Amino acid sequence: MNITTLGASGIECETVGLGTWAMGGWMWGGGDDAAAIDAIRASVDAGVRLIDTAPAYGLGHAERLVGTALKGRRHDAVIATKCGLVWHTQQGAHFFDEDGKPVHRHLGRASIFHEVEQSLARLETDYIDLYITHWQDSTTPVAETMGALLDLKRQGKIRAIGISNATPETLAEYLEQGPVDAIQERYSLIDRDIESTLLPPCRDHGVASLGYSSLALGLLAGPIDPDRQFTGDDQRAGNPRFSAANRQRLKAFFEALAPLQQRLDCSYAQLMIAWTTRNGGVSTALCGARTPAQAIQNAGAADLRLDTAALAAIDAAAARHLATLD
């Protein structure tokens, strides 16, 4: 597999990582814990080391699944988890309610120290490889947040520092206080804003880039059955991108890519994941999976090489069929 490094930390991982948001169940119509645990193990067996999770994914549920799945094989994985979305305090700004609990954006020092202990317990480990500020907190100075993270690093509880859902200006503020090893931002064939905003300063400062939602919540994983229904609290139920009209555009998009997909003997999802980590894309694509089959398929994208002609074919098909997505 292709290998990348998380900034100056020296921590190595593959260009494909496993995202566990959907495993937490919240906003995804529930989940299957046994299948999720098997998917995590299948990812590691397939050579994927970076497992990305967060307390907010099911109010700690996804972290507990990761801890269970990696029991006895902790050193086979690079664990990334997050801080800053809290329900143990009402400090900071209210962000959303999850399972009846108000969740706030808060990155104060005491809160971060509380959160890291909770995550360590749920993950059943004594250190976190990459600790990421999940969403930024306008009520706490970056200097206070970064000071807490640097102290945790000195204590050995975390090995590297990351930030997520941030602006270039916020990244610059963090860098003034100390080294940032990685950013984590939305990035896919249809979500490319960071190419001109965050990726250039990351390259300038040696900051790794982790792209989440590489398959755009599953939209780019392959043709979607027009009769498929998204139920419960599944966020895709009310997402305009999953409308009937857009599904039709996607059908044409995938039909245009069928010759390339067949020539490379890969899945459509693997094509989309490999595109995100091409030269000029993100360092690592984080891909959600809820079954072992999905996890193994995503892992295979790390070995897929896209030449100039393949990249041009994908970009051309996207320009023809995806530019008008609602």
Short mmCIF file of C-alpha atoms in Angstrom, two decimals:
data_model
loop_
_atom_site.label_atom_id
_atom_site.label_comp_id
_atom_site.label_asym_id
_atom_site.label_seq_id
_atom_site.Cartn_x
_atom_site.Cartn_y
_atom_site.Cartn_z
CA MET A 1 0.00 0.00 0.00
CA ASN A 2 1.00 3.63 -0.46
CA ILE A 3 2.32 5.09 2.80
CA THR A 4 2.18 8.65 4.10
CA THR A 5 3.33 10.35 7.30
CA LEU A 6 1.30 12.45 9.73
CA GLY A 7 3.23 15.70 9.57
CA ALA A 8 6.42 15.87 11.62
CA SER A 9 5.20 13.21 14.06
CA GLY A 10 6.85 10.36 12.18
CA ILE A 11 3.64 8.33 12.47
CA GLU A 12 3.10 6.36 9.27
CA CYS A 13 -0.21 5.24 7.84
CA GLU A 14 -1.66 4.27 4.50
CA THR A 15 -3.30 6.62 2.02
CA VAL A 16 -6.66 5.05 2.93
CA GLY A 17 -8.06 5.12 6.46
CA LEU A 18 -11.25 3.84 8.06
CA GLY A 19 -13.85 6.34 9.28
CA THR A 20 -16.26 5.19 12.00
CA TRP A 21 -18.92 7.92 12.05
CA ALA A 22 -21.61 5.65 10.62
CA MET A 23 -20.71 2.91 13.09
CA GLY A 24 -21.87 5.15 15.91
CA GLY A 25 -25.37 4.90 14.45
CA TRP A 26 -26.38 8.51 15.03
CA MET A 27 -27.50 10.26 11.82
CA TRP A 28 -27.09 6.99 9.93
CA GLY A 29 -30.31 5.19 10.80
CA GLY A 30 -28.80 3.02 13.53
CA GLY A 31 -26.06 0.44 13.25
CA ASP A 32 -24.98 -3.17 13.65
CA ASP A 33 -22.30 -3.41 16.34
CA ALA A 34 -21.11 -6.91 15.44
CA ALA A 35 -20.71 -5.98 11.77
CA ALA A 36 -18.91 -2.76 12.74
CA ILE A 37 -16.40 -4.60 14.93
CA ASP A 38 -15.78 -7.10 12.12
CA ALA A 39 -15.33 -4.21 9.66
CA ILE A 40 -12.66 -2.59 11.85
CA ARG A 41 -10.80 -5.87 12.15
CA ALA A 42 -11.14 -6.52 8.41
CA SER A 43 -9.67 -3.09 7.66
CA VAL A 44 -6.61 -3.80 9.81
CA ASP A 45 -6.26 -7.27 8.29
CA ALA A 46 -6.33 -5.63 4.83
CA GLY A 47 -3.45 -3.32 5.75
CA VAL A 48 -5.32 -0.19 6.87
CA ARG A 49 -3.85 1.19 10.08
CA LEU A 50 -5.49 4.59 10.50
CA ILE A 51 -8.81 4.21 12.33
CA ASP A 52 -10.61 7.53 12.74
CA THR A 53 -13.29 7.99 15.37
CA ALA A 54 -14.73 10.61 17.74
CA PRO A 55 -16.71 10.85 20.98
CA ALA A 56 -19.60 12.52 19.13
CA TYR A 57 -20.13 9.44 16.96
CA GLY A 58 -22.94 8.00 19.05
CA LEU A 59 -21.90 9.75 22.29
CA GLY A 60 -18.89 7.50 22.73
CA HIS A 61 -20.36 4.43 21.05
CA ALA A 62 -18.01 4.38 18.04
CA GLU A 63 -14.98 4.75 20.31
CA ARG A 64 -16.12 1.78 22.37
CA LEU A 65 -16.49 -0.31 19.20
CA VAL A 66 -12.95 0.63 18.15
CA GLY A 67 -11.63 -0.33 21.58
CA THR A 68 -13.36 -3.70 21.43
CA ALA A 69 -12.23 -4.41 17.87
CA LEU A 70 -8.58 -3.61 18.57
CA LYS A 71 -8.32 -5.51 21.83
CA GLY A 72 -5.12 -7.51 21.69
CA ARG A 73 -3.89 -5.77 18.55
CA ARG A 74 -3.64 -2.11 19.55
CA HIS A 75 -0.17 -1.75 18.02
CA ASP A 76 -1.50 -2.76 14.60
CA ALA A 77 -3.49 0.47 14.38
CA VAL A 78 -3.03 4.23 14.35
CA ILE A 79 -5.98 5.63 16.31
CA ALA A 80 -7.25 9.12 15.61
CA THR A 81 -9.96 10.54 17.81
CA LYS A 82 -11.20 14.00 18.64
CA CYS A 83 -12.13 16.55 21.27
CA GLY A 84 -14.25 19.67 21.38
CA LEU A 85 -17.81 18.39 21.00
CA VAL A 86 -18.92 17.90 24.58
CA TRP A 87 -21.98 16.97 26.59
CA HIS A 88 -20.44 16.90 30.08
CA THR A 89 -20.61 20.71 30.29
CA GLN A 90 -22.62 23.53 28.78
CA GLN A 91 -19.59 25.75 28.31
CA GLY A 92 -18.91 26.99 24.81
CA ALA A 93 -21.54 27.37 22.08
CA HIS A 94 -24.45 24.97 21.66
CA PHE A 95 -24.05 23.04 18.41
CA PHE A 96 -26.72 20.32 18.26
CA ASP A 97 -28.63 17.80 20.36
CA GLU A 98 -27.75 14.11 20.16
CA ASP A 99 -30.01 11.51 21.75
CA GLY A 100 -31.57 14.26 23.85
CA LYS A 101 -28.25 15.61 25.10
CA PRO A 102 -27.12 19.16 24.21
CA VAL A 103 -23.69 19.06 22.58
CA HIS A 104 -21.49 22.16 22.75
CA ARG A 105 -18.36 23.25 20.93
CA HIS A 106 -15.84 23.71 23.70
CA LEU A 107 -12.04 23.46 23.63
CA GLY A 108 -11.13 24.80 27.05
CA ARG A 109 -8.15 23.28 28.84
CA ALA A 110 -10.04 21.53 31.64
CA SER A 111 -12.57 20.12 29.18
CA ILE A 112 -9.87 18.69 26.90
CA PHE A 113 -8.19 17.02 29.87
CA HIS A 114 -11.56 15.51 30.86
CA GLU A 115 -12.30 14.36 27.32
CA VAL A 116 -8.99 12.64 26.74
CA GLU A 117 -9.43 10.46 29.82
CA GLN A 118 -12.93 9.47 28.69
CA SER A 119 -11.65 8.58 25.21
CA LEU A 120 -8.70 6.59 26.55
CA ALA A 121 -11.09 4.53 28.68
CA ARG A 122 -13.53 3.88 25.84
CA LEU A 123 -10.73 3.01 23.42
CA GLU A 124 -9.09 0.74 26.02
CA THR A 125 -5.66 2.24 25.41
CA ASP A 126 -3.17 4.41 27.28
CA TYR A 127 -2.34 6.68 24.34
CA ILE A 128 -3.98 8.24 21.28
CA ASP A 129 -1.91 8.52 18.12
CA LEU A 130 -3.61 11.58 16.62
CA TYR A 131 -5.81 13.88 18.72
CA ILE A 132 -7.93 16.27 16.68
CA THR A 133 -10.01 19.31 17.61
CA HIS A 134 -13.30 18.22 16.04
CA TRP A 135 -14.95 21.61 15.50
CA GLN A 136 -13.45 24.95 16.40
CA ASP A 137 -14.59 26.91 19.47
CA SER A 138 -14.88 30.67 19.10
CA THR A 139 -15.22 31.08 22.89
CA THR A 140 -11.77 29.70 23.75
CA PRO A 141 -8.42 31.19 22.63
CA VAL A 142 -6.43 28.91 20.35
CA ALA A 143 -3.44 29.44 22.66
CA GLU A 144 -5.33 27.78 25.53
CA THR A 145 -6.44 24.87 23.37
CA MET A 146 -3.02 24.29 21.88
CA GLY A 147 -1.37 24.62 25.29
CA ALA A 148 -3.52 21.76 26.57
CA LEU A 149 -2.75 19.59 23.53
CA LEU A 150 0.98 20.20 23.84
CA ASP A 151 0.84 19.26 27.53
CA LEU A 152 -0.98 16.01 26.68
CA LYS A 153 1.72 15.30 24.11
CA ARG A 154 4.45 15.86 26.68
CA GLN A 155 2.62 13.50 29.04
CA GLY A 156 2.56 10.79 26.37
CA LYS A 157 -1.23 10.58 26.24
CA ILE A 158 -1.28 11.75 22.62
CA ARG A 159 1.42 11.45 19.96
CA ALA A 160 0.31 13.99 17.37
CA ILE A 161 -2.01 17.00 17.08
CA GLY A 162 -4.65 17.67 14.44
CA ILE A 163 -7.44 20.15 13.75
CA SER A 164 -10.67 19.74 11.79
CA ASN A 165 -13.33 21.94 10.24
CA ALA A 166 -11.03 24.95 10.36
CA THR A 167 -10.19 27.95 8.20
CA PRO A 168 -6.72 28.80 6.91
CA GLU A 169 -6.68 31.62 9.46
CA THR A 170 -7.39 29.21 12.31
CA LEU A 171 -4.69 26.85 11.06
CA ALA A 172 -2.24 29.76 11.11
CA GLU A 173 -3.24 30.55 14.72
CA TYR A 174 -2.53 26.96 15.77
CA LEU A 175 0.81 26.94 13.95
CA GLU A 176 1.85 30.05 15.86
CA GLN A 177 1.49 28.05 19.08
CA GLY A 178 3.17 24.81 18.03
CA PRO A 179 3.33 22.05 15.41
CA VAL A 180 0.13 20.82 13.78
CA ASP A 181 0.59 17.35 12.31
CA ALA A 182 -2.66 17.02 10.36
CA ILE A 183 -5.87 18.67 9.30
CA GLN A 184 -9.08 16.76 8.68
CA GLU A 185 -11.57 18.27 6.23
CA ARG A 186 -14.35 17.22 3.88
CA TYR A 187 -12.91 16.33 0.48
CA SER A 188 -14.24 14.39 -2.49
CA LEU A 189 -14.73 14.75 -6.22
CA ILE A 190 -17.69 17.03 -5.51
CA ASP A 191 -16.27 18.81 -2.42
CA ARG A 192 -13.01 20.43 -3.51
CA ASP A 193 -12.91 23.81 -1.74
CA ILE A 194 -9.84 22.97 0.33
CA GLU A 195 -7.71 22.64 -2.79
CA SER A 196 -7.40 26.43 -2.90
CA THR A 197 -7.80 27.25 0.80
CA LEU A 198 -6.22 24.73 3.19
CA LEU A 199 -4.07 22.39 1.11
CA PRO A 200 -1.54 25.07 0.02
CA PRO A 201 -0.64 26.15 3.60
CA CYS A 202 -0.55 22.49 4.64
CA ARG A 203 2.02 21.76 1.97
CA ASP A 204 4.00 24.86 2.98
CA HIS A 205 4.11 23.80 6.65
CA GLY A 206 4.41 20.02 6.30
CA VAL A 207 0.89 19.35 7.65
CA ALA A 208 -0.76 16.11 6.54
CA SER A 209 -4.28 16.31 5.13
CA LEU A 210 -6.98 13.77 5.96
CA GLY A 211 -10.04 13.95 3.73
CA TYR A 212 -13.30 12.82 5.28
CA SER A 213 -16.46 11.88 3.39
CA SER A 214 -14.33 10.74 0.46
CA LEU A 215 -17.39 9.05 -1.02
CA ALA A 216 -19.72 11.99 -0.22
CA LEU A 217 -21.82 10.03 2.31
CA GLY A 218 -21.93 7.11 -0.14
CA LEU A 219 -23.14 9.17 -3.09
CA LEU A 220 -19.98 8.35 -5.07
CA ALA A 221 -19.71 4.69 -4.07
CA GLY A 222 -21.59 3.53 -7.16
CA PRO A 223 -25.05 3.70 -8.76
CA ILE A 224 -27.79 4.04 -6.14
CA ASP A 225 -30.98 2.04 -6.53
CA PRO A 226 -33.71 4.64 -7.27
CA ASP A 227 -36.06 2.71 -5.01
CA ARG A 228 -33.73 2.79 -2.03
CA GLN A 229 -35.20 4.52 1.02
CA PHE A 230 -33.16 6.21 3.74
CA THR A 231 -35.03 5.76 7.01
CA GLY A 232 -34.95 6.84 10.63
CA ASP A 233 -32.46 9.58 11.44
CA ASP A 234 -30.34 8.81 8.36
CA GLN A 235 -29.13 12.25 7.27
CA ARG A 236 -29.33 11.28 3.60
CA ALA A 237 -33.14 11.14 3.77
CA GLY A 238 -33.39 14.92 3.57
CA ASN A 239 -30.19 15.60 1.65
CA PRO A 240 -30.88 17.18 -1.77
CA ARG A 241 -27.84 15.44 -3.22
CA PHE A 242 -29.70 12.14 -2.87
CA SER A 243 -32.76 13.33 -4.81
CA ALA A 244 -34.21 11.33 -7.72
CA ALA A 245 -32.84 13.87 -10.20
CA ASN A 246 -29.35 13.62 -8.80
CA ARG A 247 -29.47 9.84 -8.78
CA GLN A 248 -30.19 10.00 -12.49
CA ARG A 249 -27.19 12.26 -13.07
CA LEU A 250 -25.07 9.86 -11.06
CA LYS A 251 -26.24 6.95 -13.22
CA ALA A 252 -24.93 8.76 -16.29
CA PHE A 253 -21.67 9.59 -14.48
CA PHE A 254 -20.96 6.00 -13.57
CA GLU A 255 -21.93 4.78 -17.04
CA ALA A 256 -19.31 7.18 -18.44
CA LEU A 257 -16.71 5.67 -16.13
CA ALA A 258 -17.64 2.04 -16.81
CA PRO A 259 -14.87 1.47 -19.42
CA LEU A 260 -12.23 2.80 -17.02
CA GLN A 261 -13.62 0.81 -14.11
CA GLN A 262 -13.55 -2.36 -16.19
CA ARG A 263 -10.06 -1.68 -17.55
CA LEU A 264 -8.65 -1.19 -14.05
CA ASP A 265 -10.70 -4.09 -12.64
CA CYS A 266 -11.80 -2.07 -9.61
CA SER A 267 -15.00 -0.82 -8.05
CA TYR A 268 -16.43 2.64 -8.59
CA ALA A 269 -15.78 3.39 -4.92
CA GLN A 270 -12.11 2.50 -5.34
CA LEU A 271 -11.88 4.86 -8.33
CA MET A 272 -13.31 7.73 -6.29
CA ILE A 273 -11.09 7.05 -3.27
CA ALA A 274 -7.95 6.76 -5.40
CA TRP A 275 -8.84 10.05 -7.11
CA THR A 276 -8.83 11.89 -3.75
CA THR A 277 -5.27 10.80 -2.96
CA ARG A 278 -3.83 11.56 -6.40
CA ASN A 279 -0.93 14.02 -6.64
CA GLY A 280 -2.35 17.31 -5.38
CA GLY A 281 -5.14 15.66 -3.40
CA VAL A 282 -5.22 14.75 0.28
CA SER A 283 -2.59 12.64 2.07
CA THR A 284 -5.13 10.11 3.32
CA ALA A 285 -8.74 9.44 2.37
CA LEU A 286 -10.99 8.49 5.30
CA CYS A 287 -13.68 6.10 4.13
CA GLY A 288 -16.64 4.92 6.12
CA ALA A 289 -17.59 1.26 6.22
CA ARG A 290 -20.15 -0.69 8.19
CA THR A 291 -19.41 -4.19 6.92
CA PRO A 292 -16.22 -6.19 6.36
CA ALA A 293 -16.91 -6.30 2.61
CA GLN A 294 -17.07 -2.50 2.42
CA ALA A 295 -13.93 -2.16 4.53
CA ILE A 296 -11.94 -4.57 2.36
CA GLN A 297 -13.11 -2.88 -0.82
CA ASN A 298 -12.10 0.56 0.45
CA ALA A 299 -8.70 -0.72 1.54
CA GLY A 300 -8.05 -1.92 -2.00
CA ALA A 301 -8.08 1.66 -3.23
CA ALA A 302 -4.69 2.26 -1.59
CA ASP A 303 -3.10 -0.01 -4.21
CA LEU A 304 -4.89 1.53 -7.19
CA ARG A 305 -2.72 3.68 -9.44
CA LEU A 306 -4.47 6.23 -11.65
CA ASP A 307 -2.45 7.47 -14.61
CA THR A 308 -2.92 10.82 -16.31
CA ALA A 309 -5.47 9.42 -18.75
CA ALA A 310 -7.54 7.88 -15.95
CA LEU A 311 -7.56 11.11 -13.96
CA ALA A 312 -8.57 13.05 -17.07
CA ALA A 313 -11.45 10.63 -17.72
CA ILE A 314 -12.76 11.02 -14.17
CA ASP A 315 -12.51 14.81 -14.27
CA ALA A 316 -14.24 14.97 -17.65
CA ALA A 317 -17.10 12.73 -16.53
CA ALA A 318 -17.51 14.80 -13.37
CA ALA A 319 -17.62 18.04 -15.37
CA ARG A 320 -20.33 16.63 -17.65
CA HIS A 321 -22.56 14.97 -15.08
CA LEU A 322 -21.86 16.21 -11.55
CA ALA A 323 -21.46 19.97 -11.97
CA THR A 324 -25.22 20.44 -11.78
CA LEU A 325 -25.87 18.35 -8.66
CA ASP A 326 -28.44 20.05 -6.46
#
